[in-house]
mmCIF file of C-alpha atoms in Angstrom:
data_model
loop_
_atom_site.group_PDB
_atom_site.id
_atom_site.type_symbol
_atom_site.label_atom_id
_atom_site.label_comp_id
_atom_site.label_asym_id
_atom_site.label_seq_id
_atom_site.Cartn_x
_atom_site.Cartn_y
_atom_site.Cartn_z
ATOM 1 C CA MET A 1 0.000 0.000 0.000
ATOM 2 C CA ARG A 2 1.310 3.420 -0.944
ATOM 3 C CA ASP A 3 2.041 6.024 1.645
ATOM 4 C CA TRP A 4 -0.062 9.101 0.906
ATOM 5 C CA GLU A 5 0.574 10.916 4.142
ATOM 6 C CA GLY A 6 3.101 13.130 2.421
ATOM 7 C CA ILE A 7 0.497 14.548 0.085
ATOM 8 C CA GLY A 8 -0.755 17.870 1.313
ATOM 9 C CA LYS A 9 -3.526 20.071 0.121
ATOM 10 C CA ASN A 10 -1.205 21.999 -2.130
ATOM 11 C CA THR A 11 0.349 18.940 -3.769
ATOM 12 C CA VAL A 12 -0.509 18.469 -7.434
ATOM 13 C CA VAL A 13 -0.761 14.966 -8.823
ATOM 14 C CA ASP A 14 1.046 14.430 -12.105
ATOM 15 C CA SER A 15 -1.442 14.884 -14.911
ATOM 16 C CA THR A 16 0.076 12.042 -16.904
ATOM 17 C CA LYS A 17 -0.561 9.422 -14.231
ATOM 18 C CA ASP A 18 -3.562 7.994 -12.502
ATOM 19 C CA ALA A 19 -3.674 7.644 -8.770
ATOM 20 C CA GLU A 20 -6.033 6.021 -6.371
ATOM 21 C CA LEU A 21 -7.242 7.710 -3.204
ATOM 22 C CA GLY A 22 -9.469 5.548 -1.061
ATOM 23 C CA GLY A 23 -10.878 3.752 -4.085
ATOM 24 C CA ILE A 24 -11.626 6.986 -5.962
ATOM 25 C CA ARG A 25 -9.876 7.281 -9.256
ATOM 26 C CA VAL A 26 -8.106 10.543 -9.912
ATOM 27 C CA ASP A 27 -7.909 11.159 -13.649
ATOM 28 C CA HIS A 28 -5.524 13.773 -14.943
ATOM 29 C CA TYR A 29 -5.993 16.191 -12.111
ATOM 30 C CA ARG A 30 -4.877 19.673 -12.975
ATOM 31 C CA LYS A 31 -4.777 22.661 -10.742
ATOM 32 C CA GLY A 32 -7.814 24.817 -11.401
ATOM 33 C CA SER A 33 -9.657 22.037 -13.299
ATOM 34 C CA HIS A 34 -13.392 21.553 -12.644
ATOM 35 C CA SER A 35 -13.153 17.797 -13.058
ATOM 36 C CA ALA A 36 -11.270 16.998 -9.866
ATOM 37 C CA LEU A 37 -11.495 13.403 -8.693
ATOM 38 C CA GLY A 38 -12.993 12.402 -12.046
ATOM 39 C CA ILE A 39 -16.321 14.109 -11.245
ATOM 40 C CA LYS A 40 -17.585 16.032 -14.259
ATOM 41 C CA GLN A 41 -19.896 18.950 -13.813
ATOM 42 C CA SER A 42 -23.013 18.985 -15.926
ATOM 43 C CA GLY A 43 -25.772 21.515 -16.386
ATOM 44 C CA VAL A 44 -28.128 23.213 -18.820
ATOM 45 C CA ARG A 45 -26.500 25.722 -21.059
ATOM 46 C CA ALA A 46 -28.014 29.174 -21.303
ATOM 47 C CA LYS A 47 -28.569 28.692 -25.038
ATOM 48 C CA ASP A 48 -30.651 25.567 -24.387
ATOM 49 C CA VAL A 49 -32.847 27.432 -21.892
ATOM 50 C CA LYS A 50 -33.278 30.257 -24.372
ATOM 51 C CA ASP A 51 -34.475 27.812 -27.029
ATOM 52 C CA ILE A 52 -37.108 26.076 -24.887
ATOM 53 C CA LEU A 53 -38.379 29.161 -23.043
ATOM 54 C CA PRO A 54 -40.965 30.181 -25.720
ATOM 55 C CA VAL A 55 -42.341 26.616 -25.803
ATOM 56 C CA MET A 56 -42.673 26.564 -22.021
ATOM 57 C CA ILE A 57 -44.468 29.918 -22.009
ATOM 58 C CA LEU A 58 -46.876 28.703 -24.714
ATOM 59 C CA MET A 59 -47.650 25.531 -22.748
ATOM 60 C CA VAL A 60 -48.374 27.557 -19.608
ATOM 61 C CA ILE A 61 -50.716 29.875 -21.550
ATOM 62 C CA ILE A 62 -52.608 26.915 -23.056
ATOM 63 C CA PHE A 63 -52.921 25.299 -19.633
ATOM 64 C CA LEU A 64 -54.303 28.502 -18.093
ATOM 65 C CA LEU A 65 -56.794 28.956 -20.937
ATOM 66 C CA LEU A 66 -58.075 25.398 -20.527
ATOM 67 C CA LEU A 67 -58.344 25.868 -16.786
ATOM 68 C CA PHE A 68 -60.237 29.151 -17.232
ATOM 69 C CA TRP A 69 -62.591 27.588 -19.787
ATOM 70 C CA GLU A 70 -63.345 24.642 -17.491
ATOM 71 C CA ASN A 71 -64.040 26.964 -14.567
ATOM 72 C CA GLU A 72 -66.359 29.063 -16.697
ATOM 73 C CA LEU A 73 -68.352 25.980 -17.601
ATOM 74 C CA ASP A 74 -68.537 24.962 -13.963
ATOM 75 C CA ASP A 75 -69.724 28.444 -12.970
ATOM 76 C CA GLU A 76 -72.375 28.588 -15.640
ATOM 77 C CA GLY A 77 -73.462 24.995 -14.996
ATOM 78 C CA VAL A 78 -74.718 24.467 -18.559
ATOM 79 C CA VAL A 79 -74.931 26.353 -21.800
ATOM 80 C CA SER A 80 -78.300 28.130 -21.535
ATOM 81 C CA THR A 81 -79.441 28.026 -25.146
ATOM 82 C CA LEU A 82 -82.967 27.267 -26.278
ATOM 83 C CA GLU A 83 -81.763 24.164 -28.084
ATOM 84 C CA HIS A 84 -79.964 22.791 -25.046
ATOM 85 C CA LEU A 85 -82.785 23.566 -22.628
ATOM 86 C CA HIS A 86 -85.820 22.661 -24.693
ATOM 87 C CA VAL A 87 -85.045 20.687 -27.859
ATOM 88 C CA ASP A 88 -84.925 16.888 -27.696
ATOM 89 C CA TYR A 89 -84.998 15.621 -31.272
ATOM 90 C CA PRO A 90 -85.306 12.819 -31.950
ATOM 91 C CA GLN A 91 -86.867 12.141 -28.576
ATOM 92 C CA SER A 92 -84.486 10.349 -26.230
ATOM 93 C CA ASP A 93 -85.314 6.687 -25.662
ATOM 94 C CA ILE A 94 -86.028 6.834 -21.933
ATOM 95 C CA PRO A 95 -88.849 4.361 -21.204
ATOM 96 C CA VAL A 96 -89.560 5.462 -17.619
ATOM 97 C CA ARG A 97 -89.093 8.728 -15.723
ATOM 98 C CA TYR A 98 -88.359 10.654 -18.911
ATOM 99 C CA CYS A 99 -88.710 14.085 -17.307
ATOM 100 C CA ASN A 100 -86.640 13.271 -14.220
ATOM 101 C CA SER A 101 -83.823 11.860 -16.355
ATOM 102 C CA MET A 102 -83.786 14.746 -18.839
ATOM 103 C CA ILE A 103 -83.913 17.414 -16.140
ATOM 104 C CA LEU A 104 -80.870 15.852 -14.439
ATOM 105 C CA GLN A 105 -79.022 15.158 -17.682
ATOM 106 C CA ARG A 106 -79.264 18.779 -18.819
ATOM 107 C CA SER A 107 -78.940 20.344 -15.356
ATOM 108 C CA ILE A 108 -82.192 22.280 -15.664
ATOM 109 C CA LYS A 109 -82.951 24.332 -12.583
ATOM 110 C CA GLY A 110 -84.206 27.701 -11.494
ATOM 111 C CA PRO A 111 -82.429 30.491 -9.598
ATOM 112 C CA ASP A 112 -80.666 29.351 -6.409
ATOM 113 C CA ASN A 113 -81.046 25.699 -7.499
ATOM 114 C CA ALA A 114 -84.810 25.784 -7.107
ATOM 115 C CA CYS A 115 -86.873 23.141 -8.936
ATOM 116 C CA ARG A 116 -88.655 24.506 -11.984
ATOM 117 C CA LYS A 117 -92.409 24.142 -11.670
ATOM 118 C CA GLU A 118 -92.768 23.298 -15.349
ATOM 119 C CA HIS A 119 -90.426 22.566 -18.211
ATOM 120 C CA VAL A 120 -91.053 21.774 -21.876
ATOM 121 C CA PHE A 121 -89.074 19.531 -24.220
ATOM 122 C CA ILE A 122 -89.817 20.033 -27.929
ATOM 123 C CA HIS A 123 -89.476 17.023 -30.211
ATOM 124 C CA GLU A 124 -88.897 18.885 -33.474
ATOM 125 C CA ARG A 125 -85.945 19.482 -35.786
ATOM 126 C CA PRO A 126 -83.899 22.533 -34.737
ATOM 127 C CA ARG A 127 -84.091 23.998 -38.248
ATOM 128 C CA ASN A 128 -87.899 23.993 -38.073
ATOM 129 C CA ILE A 129 -87.748 25.783 -34.731
ATOM 130 C CA ASN A 130 -85.342 28.352 -36.222
ATOM 131 C CA ARG A 131 -87.904 29.152 -38.936
ATOM 132 C CA ILE A 132 -90.339 30.429 -36.300
ATOM 133 C CA CYS A 133 -88.403 33.718 -36.243
ATOM 134 C CA SER A 134 -89.575 34.419 -39.822
ATOM 135 C CA SER A 135 -93.197 33.623 -38.973
ATOM 136 C CA PRO A 136 -95.760 36.354 -39.677
ATOM 137 C CA ASN A 137 -97.528 35.306 -36.461
ATOM 138 C CA LYS A 138 -95.975 37.740 -33.997
ATOM 139 C CA MET A 139 -97.360 39.517 -30.973
ATOM 140 C CA ALA A 140 -96.273 41.259 -27.806
ATOM 141 C CA CYS A 141 -94.956 38.803 -25.225
ATOM 142 C CA GLN A 142 -97.097 38.405 -22.126
ATOM 143 C CA ASN A 143 -94.409 39.395 -19.631
ATOM 144 C CA ASN A 144 -92.997 42.325 -21.609
ATOM 145 C CA SER A 145 -95.098 44.297 -24.048
ATOM 146 C CA THR A 146 -92.041 45.867 -25.698
ATOM 147 C CA ILE A 147 -90.637 42.490 -26.819
ATOM 148 C CA LEU A 148 -92.153 40.576 -29.722
ATOM 149 C CA CYS A 149 -92.920 36.874 -29.550
ATOM 150 C CA PHE A 150 -93.046 34.742 -32.684
ATOM 151 C CA GLN A 151 -95.497 31.828 -32.852
ATOM 152 C CA SER A 152 -94.899 28.644 -34.814
ATOM 153 C CA LYS A 153 -97.136 28.086 -37.851
ATOM 154 C CA THR A 154 -97.744 24.457 -36.928
ATOM 155 C CA LYS A 155 -98.079 22.456 -33.744
ATOM 156 C CA PHE A 156 -95.029 20.605 -32.468
ATOM 157 C CA LYS A 157 -94.844 17.406 -30.449
ATOM 158 C CA MET A 158 -93.721 18.177 -26.912
ATOM 159 C CA THR A 159 -93.332 16.676 -23.480
ATOM 160 C CA VAL A 160 -94.433 18.905 -20.631
ATOM 161 C CA CYS A 161 -92.767 18.122 -17.305
ATOM 162 C CA LYS A 162 -94.807 19.280 -14.301
ATOM 163 C CA LEU A 163 -93.276 19.368 -10.836
ATOM 164 C CA ILE A 164 -94.976 17.028 -8.352
ATOM 165 C CA GLU A 165 -92.349 16.754 -5.621
ATOM 166 C CA GLY A 166 -89.248 18.579 -4.388
ATOM 167 C CA THR A 167 -88.135 22.179 -4.019
ATOM 168 C CA ARG A 168 -84.347 22.083 -4.535
ATOM 169 C CA TYR A 169 -82.413 20.648 -7.454
ATOM 170 C CA PRO A 170 -81.547 17.794 -7.961
ATOM 171 C CA ALA A 171 -84.332 16.401 -5.704
ATOM 172 C CA CYS A 172 -87.028 17.336 -8.222
ATOM 173 C CA ARG A 173 -89.710 14.869 -9.389
ATOM 174 C CA TYR A 174 -91.896 15.494 -12.441
ATOM 175 C CA ARG A 175 -95.000 14.115 -14.081
ATOM 176 C CA VAL A 176 -94.780 13.416 -17.812
ATOM 177 C CA SER A 177 -97.452 14.973 -20.050
ATOM 178 C CA PRO A 178 -97.059 14.343 -23.808
ATOM 179 C CA THR A 179 -98.837 17.002 -25.859
ATOM 180 C CA GLU A 180 -98.860 18.988 -29.108
ATOM 181 C CA GLY A 181 -99.008 22.742 -29.388
ATOM 182 C CA PHE A 182 -97.828 25.993 -30.919
ATOM 183 C CA ILE A 183 -94.765 27.490 -29.317
ATOM 184 C CA LEU A 184 -93.906 31.156 -28.831
ATOM 185 C CA VAL A 185 -90.272 32.264 -28.812
ATOM 186 C CA THR A 186 -88.279 35.475 -28.674
ATOM 187 C CA CYS A 187 -85.689 35.984 -31.396
ATOM 188 C CA ASP A 188 -82.557 37.907 -32.220
ATOM 189 C CA ASP A 189 -80.477 38.132 -35.389
ATOM 190 C CA MET A 190 -79.124 34.624 -34.803
ATOM 191 C CA GLY A 191 -82.491 32.923 -34.289
ATOM 192 C CA PRO A 192 -84.677 31.825 -31.348
ATOM 193 C CA VAL A 193 -83.449 32.923 -27.920
ATOM 194 C CA ASN A 194 -86.047 31.914 -25.325
ATOM 195 C CA LEU A 195 -89.137 29.753 -25.218
ATOM 196 C CA GLN A 196 -91.853 31.954 -23.738
ATOM 197 C CA ARG A 197 -94.804 29.550 -23.635
ATOM 198 C CA TYR A 198 -96.826 27.059 -25.619
ATOM 199 C CA VAL A 199 -100.454 27.066 -26.760
ATOM 200 C CA GLU A 200 -102.329 23.785 -27.215
#
């Protein structure tokens, strides 16, 4: 075994030879070298960081947008369009408890999660419902005389859901009443906005 006691902290090992210190190989040690004791330093170069920075920023932006969009949907509950709330064409194949299932499926509720006393599902093609806005049958809406309601030219098949039990969503129970009737809607430049009522 070699005697290494004579080696002090200022002693430099010959760069052309290898030495062993306690089982650690010393490769070409030079004074001032960063690879002392054969340990090489590694790291990310500034150029590499510069190259991937725009990609990282873009990924963060996309993530935040998706998160914001998801939260918006959660806040709104559902998209409150006439088609989503009232159109079921062709009629969903729900043999029992049609109203209860549809109300839950589409998250239909009143302010403060109250059960709606009545809700109507229209079993008609959306394009036929859109044509109501060009109907000559128009009149002042019942609740607001300054807004015009447009009435369908023909009767549509509908299911009227009438509340029989419950006050707070989702504990709402409805009775199913199939019927046919004219529907009255409010319109804007894009088409029907709200279902105001129906007339049998």
